[in-house]
Structure formats: C-alpha cells, structure tokens
PDB file of C-alpha atoms and ligand atoms in Angstrom:
ATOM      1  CA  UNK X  20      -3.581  -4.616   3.018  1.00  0.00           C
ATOM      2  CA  UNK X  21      -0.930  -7.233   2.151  1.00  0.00           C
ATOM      3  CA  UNK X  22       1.837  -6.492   0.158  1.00  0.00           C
ATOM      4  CA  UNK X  23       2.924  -9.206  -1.473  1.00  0.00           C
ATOM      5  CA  UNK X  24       6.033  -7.670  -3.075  1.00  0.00           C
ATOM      6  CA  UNK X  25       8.385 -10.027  -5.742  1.00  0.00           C
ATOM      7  CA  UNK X  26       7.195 -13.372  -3.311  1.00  0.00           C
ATOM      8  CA  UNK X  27       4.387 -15.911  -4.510  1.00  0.00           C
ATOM      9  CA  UNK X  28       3.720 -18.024  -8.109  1.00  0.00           C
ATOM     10  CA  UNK X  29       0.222 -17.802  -9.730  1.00  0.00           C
ATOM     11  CA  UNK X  30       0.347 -21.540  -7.683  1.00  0.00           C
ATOM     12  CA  UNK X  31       0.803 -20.639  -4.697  1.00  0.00           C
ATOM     13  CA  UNK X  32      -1.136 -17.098  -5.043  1.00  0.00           C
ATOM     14  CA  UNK X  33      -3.764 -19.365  -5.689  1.00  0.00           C
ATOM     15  CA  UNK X  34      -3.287 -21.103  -2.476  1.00  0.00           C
ATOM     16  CA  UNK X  35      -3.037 -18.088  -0.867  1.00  0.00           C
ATOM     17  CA  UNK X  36      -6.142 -16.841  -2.324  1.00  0.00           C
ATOM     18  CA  UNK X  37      -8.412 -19.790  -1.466  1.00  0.00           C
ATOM     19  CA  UNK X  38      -7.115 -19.680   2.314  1.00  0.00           C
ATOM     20  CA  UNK X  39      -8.384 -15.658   2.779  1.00  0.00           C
ATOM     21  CA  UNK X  40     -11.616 -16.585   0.708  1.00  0.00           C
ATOM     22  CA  UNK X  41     -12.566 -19.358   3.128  1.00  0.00           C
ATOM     23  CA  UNK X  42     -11.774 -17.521   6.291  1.00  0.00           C
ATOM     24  CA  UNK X  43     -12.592 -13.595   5.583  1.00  0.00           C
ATOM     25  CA  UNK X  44     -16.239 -12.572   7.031  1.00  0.00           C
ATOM     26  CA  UNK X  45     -16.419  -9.035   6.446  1.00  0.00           C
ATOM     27  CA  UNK X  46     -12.940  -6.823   7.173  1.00  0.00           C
ATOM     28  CA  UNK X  47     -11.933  -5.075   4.444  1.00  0.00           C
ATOM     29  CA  UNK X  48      -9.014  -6.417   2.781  1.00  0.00           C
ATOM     30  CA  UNK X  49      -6.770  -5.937  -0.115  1.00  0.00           C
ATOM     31  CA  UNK X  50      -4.195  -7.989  -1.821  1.00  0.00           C
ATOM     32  CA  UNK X  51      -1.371  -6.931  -4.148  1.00  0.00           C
ATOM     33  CA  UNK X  52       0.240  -9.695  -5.595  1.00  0.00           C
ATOM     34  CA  UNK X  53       3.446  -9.841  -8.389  1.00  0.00           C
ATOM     35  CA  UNK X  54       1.136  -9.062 -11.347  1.00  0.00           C
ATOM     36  CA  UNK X  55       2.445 -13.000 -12.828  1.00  0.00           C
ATOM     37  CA  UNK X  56       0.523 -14.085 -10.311  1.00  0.00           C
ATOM     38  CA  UNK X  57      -2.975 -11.918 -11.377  1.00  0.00           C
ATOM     39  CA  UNK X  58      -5.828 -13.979 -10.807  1.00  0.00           C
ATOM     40  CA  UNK X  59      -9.343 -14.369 -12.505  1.00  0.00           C
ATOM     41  CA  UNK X  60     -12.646 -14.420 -10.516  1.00  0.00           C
ATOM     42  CA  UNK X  61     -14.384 -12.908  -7.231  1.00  0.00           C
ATOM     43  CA  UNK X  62     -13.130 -12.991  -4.181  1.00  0.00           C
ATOM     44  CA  UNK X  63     -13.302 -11.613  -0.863  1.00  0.00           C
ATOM     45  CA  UNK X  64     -10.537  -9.461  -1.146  1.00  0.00           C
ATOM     46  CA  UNK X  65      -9.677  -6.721  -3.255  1.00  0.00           C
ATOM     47  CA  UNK X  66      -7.043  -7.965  -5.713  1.00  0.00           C
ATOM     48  CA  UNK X  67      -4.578  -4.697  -6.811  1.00  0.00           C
ATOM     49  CA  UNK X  68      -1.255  -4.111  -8.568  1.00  0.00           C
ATOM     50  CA  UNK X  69       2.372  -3.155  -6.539  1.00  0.00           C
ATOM     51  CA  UNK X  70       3.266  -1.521  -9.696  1.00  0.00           C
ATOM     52  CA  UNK X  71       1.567  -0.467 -13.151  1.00  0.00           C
ATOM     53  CA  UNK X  72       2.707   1.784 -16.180  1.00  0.00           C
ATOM     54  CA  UNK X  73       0.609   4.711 -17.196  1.00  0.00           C
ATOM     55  CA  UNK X  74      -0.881   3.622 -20.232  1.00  0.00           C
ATOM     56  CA  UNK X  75      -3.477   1.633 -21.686  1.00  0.00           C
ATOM     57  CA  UNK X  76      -1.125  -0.725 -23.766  1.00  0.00           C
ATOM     58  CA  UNK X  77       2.022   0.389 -26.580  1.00  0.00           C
ATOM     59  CA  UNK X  78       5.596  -0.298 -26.866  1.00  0.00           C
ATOM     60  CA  UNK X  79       6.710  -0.234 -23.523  1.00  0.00           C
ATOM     61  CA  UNK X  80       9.312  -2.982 -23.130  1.00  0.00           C
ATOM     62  CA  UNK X  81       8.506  -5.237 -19.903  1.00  0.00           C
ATOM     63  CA  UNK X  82       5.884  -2.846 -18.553  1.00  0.00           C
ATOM     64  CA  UNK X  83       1.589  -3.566 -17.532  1.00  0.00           C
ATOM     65  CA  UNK X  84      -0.751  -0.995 -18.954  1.00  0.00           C
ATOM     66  CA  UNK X  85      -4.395  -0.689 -17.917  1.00  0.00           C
ATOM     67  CA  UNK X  86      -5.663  -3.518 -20.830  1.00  0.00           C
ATOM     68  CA  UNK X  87      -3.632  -5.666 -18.507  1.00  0.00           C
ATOM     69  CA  UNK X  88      -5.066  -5.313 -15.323  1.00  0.00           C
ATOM     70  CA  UNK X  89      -8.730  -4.375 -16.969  1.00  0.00           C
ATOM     71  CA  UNK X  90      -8.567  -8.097 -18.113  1.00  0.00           C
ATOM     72  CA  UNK X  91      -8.170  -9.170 -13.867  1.00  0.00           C
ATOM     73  CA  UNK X  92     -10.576  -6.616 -12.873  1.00  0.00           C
ATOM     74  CA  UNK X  93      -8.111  -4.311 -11.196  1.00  0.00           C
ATOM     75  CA  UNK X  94      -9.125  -1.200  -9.827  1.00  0.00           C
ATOM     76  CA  UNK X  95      -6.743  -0.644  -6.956  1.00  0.00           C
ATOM     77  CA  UNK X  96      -3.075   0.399  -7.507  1.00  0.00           C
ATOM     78  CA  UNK X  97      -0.388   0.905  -4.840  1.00  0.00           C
ATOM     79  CA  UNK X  98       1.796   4.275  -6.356  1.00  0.00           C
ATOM     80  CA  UNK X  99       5.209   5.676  -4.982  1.00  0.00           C
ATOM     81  CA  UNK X 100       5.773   2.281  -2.458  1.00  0.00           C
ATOM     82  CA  UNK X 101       9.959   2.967  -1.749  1.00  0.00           C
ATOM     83  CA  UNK X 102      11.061   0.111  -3.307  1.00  0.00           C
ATOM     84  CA  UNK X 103       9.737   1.462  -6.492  1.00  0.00           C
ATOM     85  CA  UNK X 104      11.121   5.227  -5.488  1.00  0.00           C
ATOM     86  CA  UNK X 105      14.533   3.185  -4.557  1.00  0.00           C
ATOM     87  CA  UNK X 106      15.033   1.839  -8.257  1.00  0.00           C
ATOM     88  CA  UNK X 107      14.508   5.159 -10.263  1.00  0.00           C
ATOM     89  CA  UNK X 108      10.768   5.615 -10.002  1.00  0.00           C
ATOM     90  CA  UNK X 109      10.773   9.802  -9.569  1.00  0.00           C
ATOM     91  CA  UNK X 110       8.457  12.277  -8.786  1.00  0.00           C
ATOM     92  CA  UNK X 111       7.521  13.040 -12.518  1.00  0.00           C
ATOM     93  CA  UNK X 112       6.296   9.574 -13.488  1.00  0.00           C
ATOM     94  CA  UNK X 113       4.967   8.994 -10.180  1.00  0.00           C
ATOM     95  CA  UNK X 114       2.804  12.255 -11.065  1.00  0.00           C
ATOM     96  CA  UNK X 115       2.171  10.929 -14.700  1.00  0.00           C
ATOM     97  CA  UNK X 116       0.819   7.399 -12.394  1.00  0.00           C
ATOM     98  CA  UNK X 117      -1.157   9.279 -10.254  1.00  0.00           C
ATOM     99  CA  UNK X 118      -2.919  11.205 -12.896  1.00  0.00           C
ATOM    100  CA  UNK X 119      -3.506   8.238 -15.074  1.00  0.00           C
ATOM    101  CA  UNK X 120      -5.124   6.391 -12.384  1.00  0.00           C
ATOM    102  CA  UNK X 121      -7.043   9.552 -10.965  1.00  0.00           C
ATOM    103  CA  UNK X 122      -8.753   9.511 -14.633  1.00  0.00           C
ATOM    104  CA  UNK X 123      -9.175   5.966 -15.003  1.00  0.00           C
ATOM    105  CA  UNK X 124     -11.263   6.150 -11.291  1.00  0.00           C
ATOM    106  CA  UNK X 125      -8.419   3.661  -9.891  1.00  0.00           C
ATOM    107  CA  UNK X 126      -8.571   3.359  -6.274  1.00  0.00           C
ATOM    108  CA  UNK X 127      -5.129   4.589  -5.592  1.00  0.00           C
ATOM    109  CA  UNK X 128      -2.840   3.941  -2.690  1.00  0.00           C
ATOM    110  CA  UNK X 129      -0.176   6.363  -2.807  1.00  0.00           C
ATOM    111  CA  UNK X 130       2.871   5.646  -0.100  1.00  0.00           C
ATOM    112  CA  UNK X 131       5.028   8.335   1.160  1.00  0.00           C
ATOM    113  CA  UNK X 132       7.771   8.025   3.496  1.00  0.00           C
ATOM    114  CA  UNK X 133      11.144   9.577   4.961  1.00  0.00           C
ATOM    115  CA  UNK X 134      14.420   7.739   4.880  1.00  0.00           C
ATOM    116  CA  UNK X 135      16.340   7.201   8.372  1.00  0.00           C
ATOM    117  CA  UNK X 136      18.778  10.016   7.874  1.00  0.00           C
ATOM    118  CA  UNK X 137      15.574  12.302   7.235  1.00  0.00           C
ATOM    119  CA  UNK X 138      14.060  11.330  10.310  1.00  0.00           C
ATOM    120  CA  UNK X 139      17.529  11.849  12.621  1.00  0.00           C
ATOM    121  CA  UNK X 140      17.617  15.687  11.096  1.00  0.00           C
ATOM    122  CA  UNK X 141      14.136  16.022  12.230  1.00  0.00           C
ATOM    123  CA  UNK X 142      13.202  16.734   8.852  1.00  0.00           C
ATOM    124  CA  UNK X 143      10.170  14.148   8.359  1.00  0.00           C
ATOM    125  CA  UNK X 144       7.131  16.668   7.963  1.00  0.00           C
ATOM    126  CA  UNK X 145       8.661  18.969   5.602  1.00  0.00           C
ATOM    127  CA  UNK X 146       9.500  15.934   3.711  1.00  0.00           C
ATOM    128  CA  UNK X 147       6.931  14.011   4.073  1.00  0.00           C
ATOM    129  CA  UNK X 148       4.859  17.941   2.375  1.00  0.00           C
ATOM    130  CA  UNK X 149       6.747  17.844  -0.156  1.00  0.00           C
ATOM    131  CA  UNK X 150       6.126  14.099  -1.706  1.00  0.00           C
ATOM    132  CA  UNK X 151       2.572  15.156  -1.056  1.00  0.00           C
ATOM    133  CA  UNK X 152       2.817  17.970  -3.182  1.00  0.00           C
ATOM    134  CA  UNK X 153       2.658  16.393  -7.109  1.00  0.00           C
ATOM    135  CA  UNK X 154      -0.895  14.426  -6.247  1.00  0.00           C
ATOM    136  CA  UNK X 155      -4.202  15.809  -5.968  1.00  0.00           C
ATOM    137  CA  UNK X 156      -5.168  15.484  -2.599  1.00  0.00           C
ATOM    138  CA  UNK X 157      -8.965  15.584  -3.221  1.00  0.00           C
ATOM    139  CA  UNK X 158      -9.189  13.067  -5.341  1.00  0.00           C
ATOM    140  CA  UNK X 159     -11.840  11.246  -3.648  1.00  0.00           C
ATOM    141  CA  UNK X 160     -10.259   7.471  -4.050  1.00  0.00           C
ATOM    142  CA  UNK X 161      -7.152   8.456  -2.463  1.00  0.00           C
ATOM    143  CA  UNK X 162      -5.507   6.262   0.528  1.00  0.00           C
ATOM    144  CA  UNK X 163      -2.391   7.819   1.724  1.00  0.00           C
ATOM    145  CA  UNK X 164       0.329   4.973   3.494  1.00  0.00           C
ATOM    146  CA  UNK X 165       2.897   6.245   5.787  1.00  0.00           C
ATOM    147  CA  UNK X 166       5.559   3.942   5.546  1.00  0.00           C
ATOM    148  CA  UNK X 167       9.222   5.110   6.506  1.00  0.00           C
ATOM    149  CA  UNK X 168      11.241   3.530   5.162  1.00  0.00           C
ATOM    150  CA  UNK X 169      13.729   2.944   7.986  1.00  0.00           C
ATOM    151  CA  UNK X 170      10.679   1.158   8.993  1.00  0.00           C
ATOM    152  CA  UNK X 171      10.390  -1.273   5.910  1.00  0.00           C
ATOM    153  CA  UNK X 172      11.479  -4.935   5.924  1.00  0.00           C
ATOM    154  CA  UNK X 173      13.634  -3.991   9.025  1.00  0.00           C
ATOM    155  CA  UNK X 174      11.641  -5.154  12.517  1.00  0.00           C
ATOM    156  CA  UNK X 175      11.796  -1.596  13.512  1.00  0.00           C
ATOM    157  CA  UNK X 176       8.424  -0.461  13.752  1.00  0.00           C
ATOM    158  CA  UNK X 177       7.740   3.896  14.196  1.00  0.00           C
ATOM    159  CA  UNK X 178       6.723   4.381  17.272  1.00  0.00           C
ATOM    160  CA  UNK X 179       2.762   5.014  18.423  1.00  0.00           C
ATOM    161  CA  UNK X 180       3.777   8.472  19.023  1.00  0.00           C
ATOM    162  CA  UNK X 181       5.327   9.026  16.233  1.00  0.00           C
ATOM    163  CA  UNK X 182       2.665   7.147  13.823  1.00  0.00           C
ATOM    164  CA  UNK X 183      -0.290   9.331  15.798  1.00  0.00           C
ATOM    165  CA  UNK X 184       1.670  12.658  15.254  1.00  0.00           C
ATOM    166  CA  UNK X 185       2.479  11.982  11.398  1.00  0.00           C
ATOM    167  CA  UNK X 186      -1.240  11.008  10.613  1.00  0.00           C
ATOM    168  CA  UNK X 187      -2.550  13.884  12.538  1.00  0.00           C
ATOM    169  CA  UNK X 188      -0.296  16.053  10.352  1.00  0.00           C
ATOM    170  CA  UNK X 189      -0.815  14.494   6.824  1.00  0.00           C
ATOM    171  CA  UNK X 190      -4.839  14.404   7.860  1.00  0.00           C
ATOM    172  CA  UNK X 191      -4.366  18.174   8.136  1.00  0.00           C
ATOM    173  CA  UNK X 192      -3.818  18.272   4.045  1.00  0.00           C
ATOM    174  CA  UNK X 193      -6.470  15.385   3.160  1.00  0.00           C
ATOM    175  CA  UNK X 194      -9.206  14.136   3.924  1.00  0.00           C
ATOM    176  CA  UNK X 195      -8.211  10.804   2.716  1.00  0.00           C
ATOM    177  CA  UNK X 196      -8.122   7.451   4.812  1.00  0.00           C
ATOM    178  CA  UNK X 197      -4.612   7.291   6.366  1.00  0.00           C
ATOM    179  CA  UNK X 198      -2.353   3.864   6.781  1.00  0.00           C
ATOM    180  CA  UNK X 199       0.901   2.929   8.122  1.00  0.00           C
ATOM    181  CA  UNK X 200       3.226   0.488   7.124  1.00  0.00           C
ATOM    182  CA  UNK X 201       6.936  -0.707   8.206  1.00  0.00           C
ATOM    183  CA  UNK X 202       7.355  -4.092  10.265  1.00  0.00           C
ATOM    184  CA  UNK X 203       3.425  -4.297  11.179  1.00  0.00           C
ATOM    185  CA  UNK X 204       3.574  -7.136  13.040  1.00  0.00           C
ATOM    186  CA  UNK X 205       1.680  -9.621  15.429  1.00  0.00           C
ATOM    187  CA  UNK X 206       2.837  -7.735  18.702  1.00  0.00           C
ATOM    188  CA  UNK X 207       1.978  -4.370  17.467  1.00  0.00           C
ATOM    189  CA  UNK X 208      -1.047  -4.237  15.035  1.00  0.00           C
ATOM    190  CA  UNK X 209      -3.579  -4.084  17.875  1.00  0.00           C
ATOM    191  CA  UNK X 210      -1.925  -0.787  18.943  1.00  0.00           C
ATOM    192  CA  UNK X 211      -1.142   0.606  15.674  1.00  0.00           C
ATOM    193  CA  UNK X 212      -4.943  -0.116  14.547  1.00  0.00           C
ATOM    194  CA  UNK X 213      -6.196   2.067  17.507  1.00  0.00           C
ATOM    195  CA  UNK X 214      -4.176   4.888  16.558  1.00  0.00           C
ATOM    196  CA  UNK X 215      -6.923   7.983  16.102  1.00  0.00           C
ATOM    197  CA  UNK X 216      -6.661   8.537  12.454  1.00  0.00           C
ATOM    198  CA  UNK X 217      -5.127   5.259  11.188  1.00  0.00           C
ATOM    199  CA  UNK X 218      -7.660   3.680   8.782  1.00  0.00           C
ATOM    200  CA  UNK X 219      -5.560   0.432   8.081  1.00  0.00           C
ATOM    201  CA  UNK X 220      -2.285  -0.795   7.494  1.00  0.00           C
ATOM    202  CA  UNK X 221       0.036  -1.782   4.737  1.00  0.00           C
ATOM    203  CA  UNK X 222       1.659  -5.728   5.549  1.00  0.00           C
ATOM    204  CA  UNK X 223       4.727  -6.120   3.954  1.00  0.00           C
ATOM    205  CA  UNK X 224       6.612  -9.544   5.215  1.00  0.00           C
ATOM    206  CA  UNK X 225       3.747 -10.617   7.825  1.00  0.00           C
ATOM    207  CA  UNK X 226       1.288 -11.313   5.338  1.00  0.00           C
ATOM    208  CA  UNK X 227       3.108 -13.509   2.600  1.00  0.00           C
ATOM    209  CA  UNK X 228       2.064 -16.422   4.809  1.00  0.00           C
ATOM    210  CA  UNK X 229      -1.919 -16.108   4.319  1.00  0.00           C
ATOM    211  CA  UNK X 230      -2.669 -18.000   7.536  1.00  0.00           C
ATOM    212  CA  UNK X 231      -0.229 -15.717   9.227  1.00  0.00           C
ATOM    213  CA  UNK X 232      -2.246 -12.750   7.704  1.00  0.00           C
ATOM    214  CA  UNK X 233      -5.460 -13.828   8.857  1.00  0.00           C
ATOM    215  CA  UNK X 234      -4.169 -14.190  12.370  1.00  0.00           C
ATOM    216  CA  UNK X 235      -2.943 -10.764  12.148  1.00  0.00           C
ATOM    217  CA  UNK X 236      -6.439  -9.453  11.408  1.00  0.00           C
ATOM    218  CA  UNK X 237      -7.769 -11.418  14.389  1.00  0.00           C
ATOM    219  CA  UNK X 238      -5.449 -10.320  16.723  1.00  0.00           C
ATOM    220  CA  UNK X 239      -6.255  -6.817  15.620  1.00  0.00           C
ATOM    221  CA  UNK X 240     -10.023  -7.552  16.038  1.00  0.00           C
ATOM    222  CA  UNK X 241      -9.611  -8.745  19.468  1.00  0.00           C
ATOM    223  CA  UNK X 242      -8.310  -5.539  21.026  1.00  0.00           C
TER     224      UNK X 242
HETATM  225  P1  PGA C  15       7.105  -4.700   5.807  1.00  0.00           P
HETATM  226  O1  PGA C  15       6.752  -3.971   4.417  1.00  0.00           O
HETATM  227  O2  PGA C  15       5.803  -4.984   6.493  1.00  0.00           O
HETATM  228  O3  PGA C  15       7.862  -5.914   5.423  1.00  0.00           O
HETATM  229  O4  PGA C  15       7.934  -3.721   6.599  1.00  0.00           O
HETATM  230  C1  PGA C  15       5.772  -2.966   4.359  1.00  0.00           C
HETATM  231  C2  PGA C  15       5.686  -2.412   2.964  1.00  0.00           C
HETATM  232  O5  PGA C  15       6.708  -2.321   2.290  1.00  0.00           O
HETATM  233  O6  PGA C  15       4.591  -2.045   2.497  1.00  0.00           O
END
C-alpha cells in the first residue's frame, strides 16, 4: 500500500497512475492519494482516501463526505494514520470514522502505533490494546497497520523481532490481515514481507516515486 500523504497533483497522480497500470500483473495493491488528486476510471490498483469525514455530505467546512469519494469509486479508507492522530484527530471521532465506514462496507485500514517514549518505557502492548479498544475487531473488512511512529518518515525501521512479536500479539485480538509501516524500504521489505503474520505493508516516502514503488514490490517478490 502506498501512502501518498500531502505529495502529488491530479497531474502527476495521473502519471503516477498510468506507470503502476502498465507494469502491475497481479499483486495486490492500493493507492491513497491527496483526495485533489482523486481519479476517475479502473485501474489496477485500489484507489483509497488518507483521510475522510463521517458523513455523507452537510456543512462541514473543508471536509470529504462519502458523496465525495462515492463519485471516485472509493471503498477503501486509511483511519487513525498518526499524522492525523498528531493534529487533533482523537479517539472519539476516530470511533465515529470507524463506525461510519463499518456501515457503509468500506474496506477500512485502521493504523495504530506507539510513540518513541512509549516504546523506551516498554509500554507498547498495553498501548498498542488500548487504541484497539474503540473499533470492532470483527468487522470482517478490517486491515490493522502497525506503524510506530518513531518509525514514520524517520529511516528507522522496527526491528524483525520486534515487528514479528507485535503482529503475533495484535493477531491474538483479530483475525484481521496485519501490516507494518515506518521507513519500509528497498533493503528491508524482503524481510519484513516474510515476517509470519505480516499480510502487507504500508509505504510512506518509498512509494511517491511510482517506479521506485514498483521496484519495491519486485524486490519483495524476489525473496
Ligand atoms: P514512511 O511512512 O514509509 O515514510 O515511514 C509510512 C506511513 O506513514 O504510512
């Protein structure tokens, strides 16, 4: 999954866009792009939204309600990533998110993750529970991401050890398919992709480039 954060025009989305559709065969890949930057059609990828408000449309100032992504065909949001989390976003509208998209059948990514001075005090699991705790954990479309956020934007990738024993824990509450995310990179997304448990990953920086995501895929399909 690339994250495309606040980088990319509807231009060069497009670009983007036409580069994965002429070079995906069959992985399974999804795309979240600034929501200016929404684009109409099929593709090979999935096309989601970083960020959505929990409504179908009304007077909320600046905000995208389901009309607005029903008119790109999106079905796939990303919910609780820690940049949104870092500017306000709290645990009672991510709920309010999560239950809006849970009704409208949303495929929903929900991302959880520790900050550094968490993970010093040893503290990760029990934190880690209790983000978990506001979502329904059933709900069938669910993807959790495990993205610290010490991890994020920052070149310091968790460790294997550390990735494998936070999966195995969160898989112990859901049945869900699991990701990381936090500096994937070229060096380490072959060993990250074999961790037991780890469905996928979340791309934040490495995949703005498109060519530089599809190498990523390849070198993950090679090992
Ligand atoms: P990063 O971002 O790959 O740049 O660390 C990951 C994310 O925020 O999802």
């Amino acid at each position: 999954m690339a994250n495309l954060k606040c980088n990319h025009t509807r231009k060069s989305f497009k670009e983007y866009a036409q580069i994965l559709d002429e070079n995906l065969e069959n992985e399974e890949v999804f795309v979240f792009p600034p929501s200016s930057a929404f684009l109409e059609g099929r593709f090979k990828f999935t096309q989601g939204a970083q960020n959505f408000y929990p409504a179908k449309n009304g007077s909320f100032t600046g905000e995208i309600g389901q009309d607005m992504l029903d008119e790109f065909s999106i079905k796939t949001v990303l919910i609780g990533h820690s940049e949104r989390r870092a500017i306000g976003e709290n645990e009672e509208q991510l709920k309010a998110k999560f239950e809006y998209a849970k009704k409208a059948g949303f495929k929903i990514i929900y991302c959880i993750g520790e900050s550094e001075e968490i993970f010093e005090k040893g503290k990760t699991k029990e934190f880690l529970k209790s983000q978990l705790e506001n979502i329904d954990l059933n709900y069938d479309n669910l993807i959790i991401a495990y993205e610290p956020i010490w991890a994020i934007g920052t070149g310091k990738t968790a460790s294997i050890e550390i990735i494998e024993d936070i999966l195995n824990y969160i898989s112990k509450f859901s049945k869900s398919s699991l990701l990381y995310g936090g500096s994937v990179n070229e060096k380490n997304i072959s060993e990250i992709s074999k961790i037991k448990n780890c469905s996928g990953v979340l791309i934040g920086t490495a995949s703005w480039d498109a060519k530089a995501f599809l190498k990523l895929m390849n070198v993950a399909k090679e090992n």
